[in-house]
Amino acid sequence: VKAAAVEEERQKVAYHLSDLDKVGFVLGNIKNHYEGTGGKVDIVLVVYGPALAAFKSKSASAAISSRFSGLVRDGLTSHACANTMHGMDVALTDLLDGFHAAETGGVVKLAELQHQGYAYLRP
């Protein structure tokens, strides 16, 4: 019974994304993570710094927009750093659908998630 319970347990993973040049790579990693676990994973993406620019709805590439919306449909929870949003003069409504604001900041959100048992990944 104990082994079966472990097999059913969902992974909890927090992905850190701050580098603009890694946006496509990280979204690909997240897609692979969902596929590799058969969807038995709770993934939270925390975006801050230059990477947030890739998720502006008016300027996001079709590839990023499509990939991100597919991941949101798969269950991805995404947080945008409120400090970065303020610095870039960006509101949640300016971002692709699916983002929540990390009101206390991206790094604080990542630390909170780790405290809640999420594994931290920075591809």
Coordinates of C-alpha atoms in Angstrom, one line a residue:
V1 CA 0.0 0.0 0.0
K2 CA 2.8 2.4 0.9
A3 CA 4.5 2.0 -2.6
A4 CA 1.2 2.6 -4.4
A5 CA 0.7 5.8 -2.4
V6 CA 4.2 7.0 -3.4
E7 CA 3.5 6.3 -7.1
E8 CA 0.2 8.3 -6.9
E9 CA 1.9 11.3 -5.3
R10 CA 2.1 14.2 -7.6
Q11 CA 5.4 16.0 -8.1
K12 CA 5.5 19.7 -7.1
V13 CA 7.9 21.8 -9.1
A14 CA 8.6 25.5 -9.3
Y15 CA 10.4 26.7 -12.5
H16 CA 12.4 29.9 -12.3
L17 CA 12.5 32.0 -15.5
S18 CA 14.3 35.4 -15.6
D19 CA 16.5 35.1 -18.8
L20 CA 14.8 36.3 -22.0
D21 CA 16.9 34.0 -24.1
K22 CA 15.7 30.9 -22.2
V23 CA 12.0 31.4 -22.5
G24 CA 11.4 28.9 -25.3
F25 CA 13.8 26.4 -23.7
V26 CA 12.1 26.6 -20.3
L27 CA 8.6 26.3 -21.8
G28 CA 9.9 23.2 -23.7
N29 CA 11.2 21.8 -20.4
I30 CA 7.8 22.3 -18.8
K31 CA 6.0 20.6 -21.7
N32 CA 8.5 17.6 -21.4
H33 CA 7.9 17.5 -17.6
Y34 CA 4.1 17.2 -18.1
E35 CA 4.6 14.5 -20.7
G36 CA 7.3 12.6 -18.7
T37 CA 5.0 12.4 -15.6
G38 CA 1.8 11.7 -17.5
G39 CA 0.5 15.0 -16.1
K40 CA 1.0 13.9 -12.5
V41 CA 2.8 17.1 -11.6
D42 CA 1.9 20.5 -10.2
I43 CA 4.1 23.0 -12.0
V44 CA 4.4 26.7 -11.1
L45 CA 6.3 29.0 -13.3
V46 CA 7.7 32.2 -11.7
V47 CA 8.8 34.8 -14.3
Y48 CA 10.7 38.0 -13.5
G49 CA 13.3 40.3 -15.0
P50 CA 13.9 40.5 -18.7
A51 CA 12.0 37.2 -19.4
L52 CA 8.7 38.8 -18.6
A53 CA 8.9 40.9 -21.9
A54 CA 8.3 37.6 -23.9
F55 CA 4.8 37.3 -22.3
K56 CA 3.4 40.7 -23.2
S57 CA 0.2 39.9 -25.2
K58 CA 0.8 42.6 -27.8
S59 CA 4.4 41.5 -28.6
A60 CA 4.6 37.8 -27.7
S61 CA 5.7 35.6 -30.7
A62 CA 3.0 33.3 -32.0
A63 CA 5.2 30.3 -30.9
I64 CA 5.5 31.5 -27.3
S65 CA 1.9 32.5 -27.1
S66 CA 0.7 29.1 -28.5
R67 CA 3.1 27.1 -26.3
F68 CA 2.2 29.0 -23.1
S69 CA -1.5 28.8 -23.7
G70 CA -1.2 25.0 -24.2
L71 CA 0.7 24.7 -20.9
V72 CA -1.9 26.7 -19.1
R73 CA -4.5 24.3 -20.5
D74 CA -2.3 21.4 -19.1
G75 CA -2.5 23.0 -15.6
L76 CA 0.4 25.3 -15.5
T77 CA 0.2 28.1 -12.8
S78 CA 2.2 31.2 -13.7
H79 CA 3.2 34.1 -11.6
A80 CA 4.7 37.4 -12.8
C81 CA 6.9 39.4 -10.4
A82 CA 5.0 42.5 -9.3
N83 CA 8.3 44.3 -9.0
T84 CA 9.2 43.6 -12.6
M85 CA 5.7 44.5 -13.7
H86 CA 6.0 47.8 -12.0
G87 CA 9.5 48.5 -13.4
M88 CA 8.3 47.6 -16.9
D89 CA 5.0 49.5 -16.5
V90 CA 3.1 46.4 -17.3
A91 CA -0.2 45.2 -15.8
L92 CA -1.5 41.7 -15.6
T93 CA -4.0 42.6 -18.4
D94 CA -1.0 43.3 -20.6
L95 CA 0.3 39.8 -20.3
L96 CA -0.8 36.6 -21.9
D97 CA -3.8 35.0 -20.2
G98 CA -2.9 32.7 -17.3
F99 CA -0.7 34.9 -15.2
H100 CA -1.1 35.8 -11.5
A101 CA 0.8 38.6 -9.8
A102 CA 3.6 37.6 -7.4
E103 CA 2.8 40.6 -5.2
T104 CA 5.7 40.2 -2.9
G105 CA 8.2 39.6 -5.8
G106 CA 9.4 36.7 -7.9
V107 CA 12.2 35.6 -5.6
V108 CA 9.9 35.7 -2.6
K109 CA 7.4 33.6 -4.4
L110 CA 10.0 31.0 -5.3
A111 CA 11.1 30.8 -1.7
E112 CA 7.5 30.4 -0.5
L113 CA 7.0 27.6 -3.0
Q114 CA 10.2 25.8 -1.8
H115 CA 8.9 26.2 1.7
Q116 CA 5.7 24.5 0.6
G117 CA 7.6 21.5 -0.7
Y118 CA 8.1 22.5 -4.3
A119 CA 11.3 21.4 -6.0
Y120 CA 13.2 24.4 -7.5
L121 CA 14.3 24.2 -11.1
R122 CA 16.2 26.8 -13.0
P123 CA 17.0 25.4 -16.4

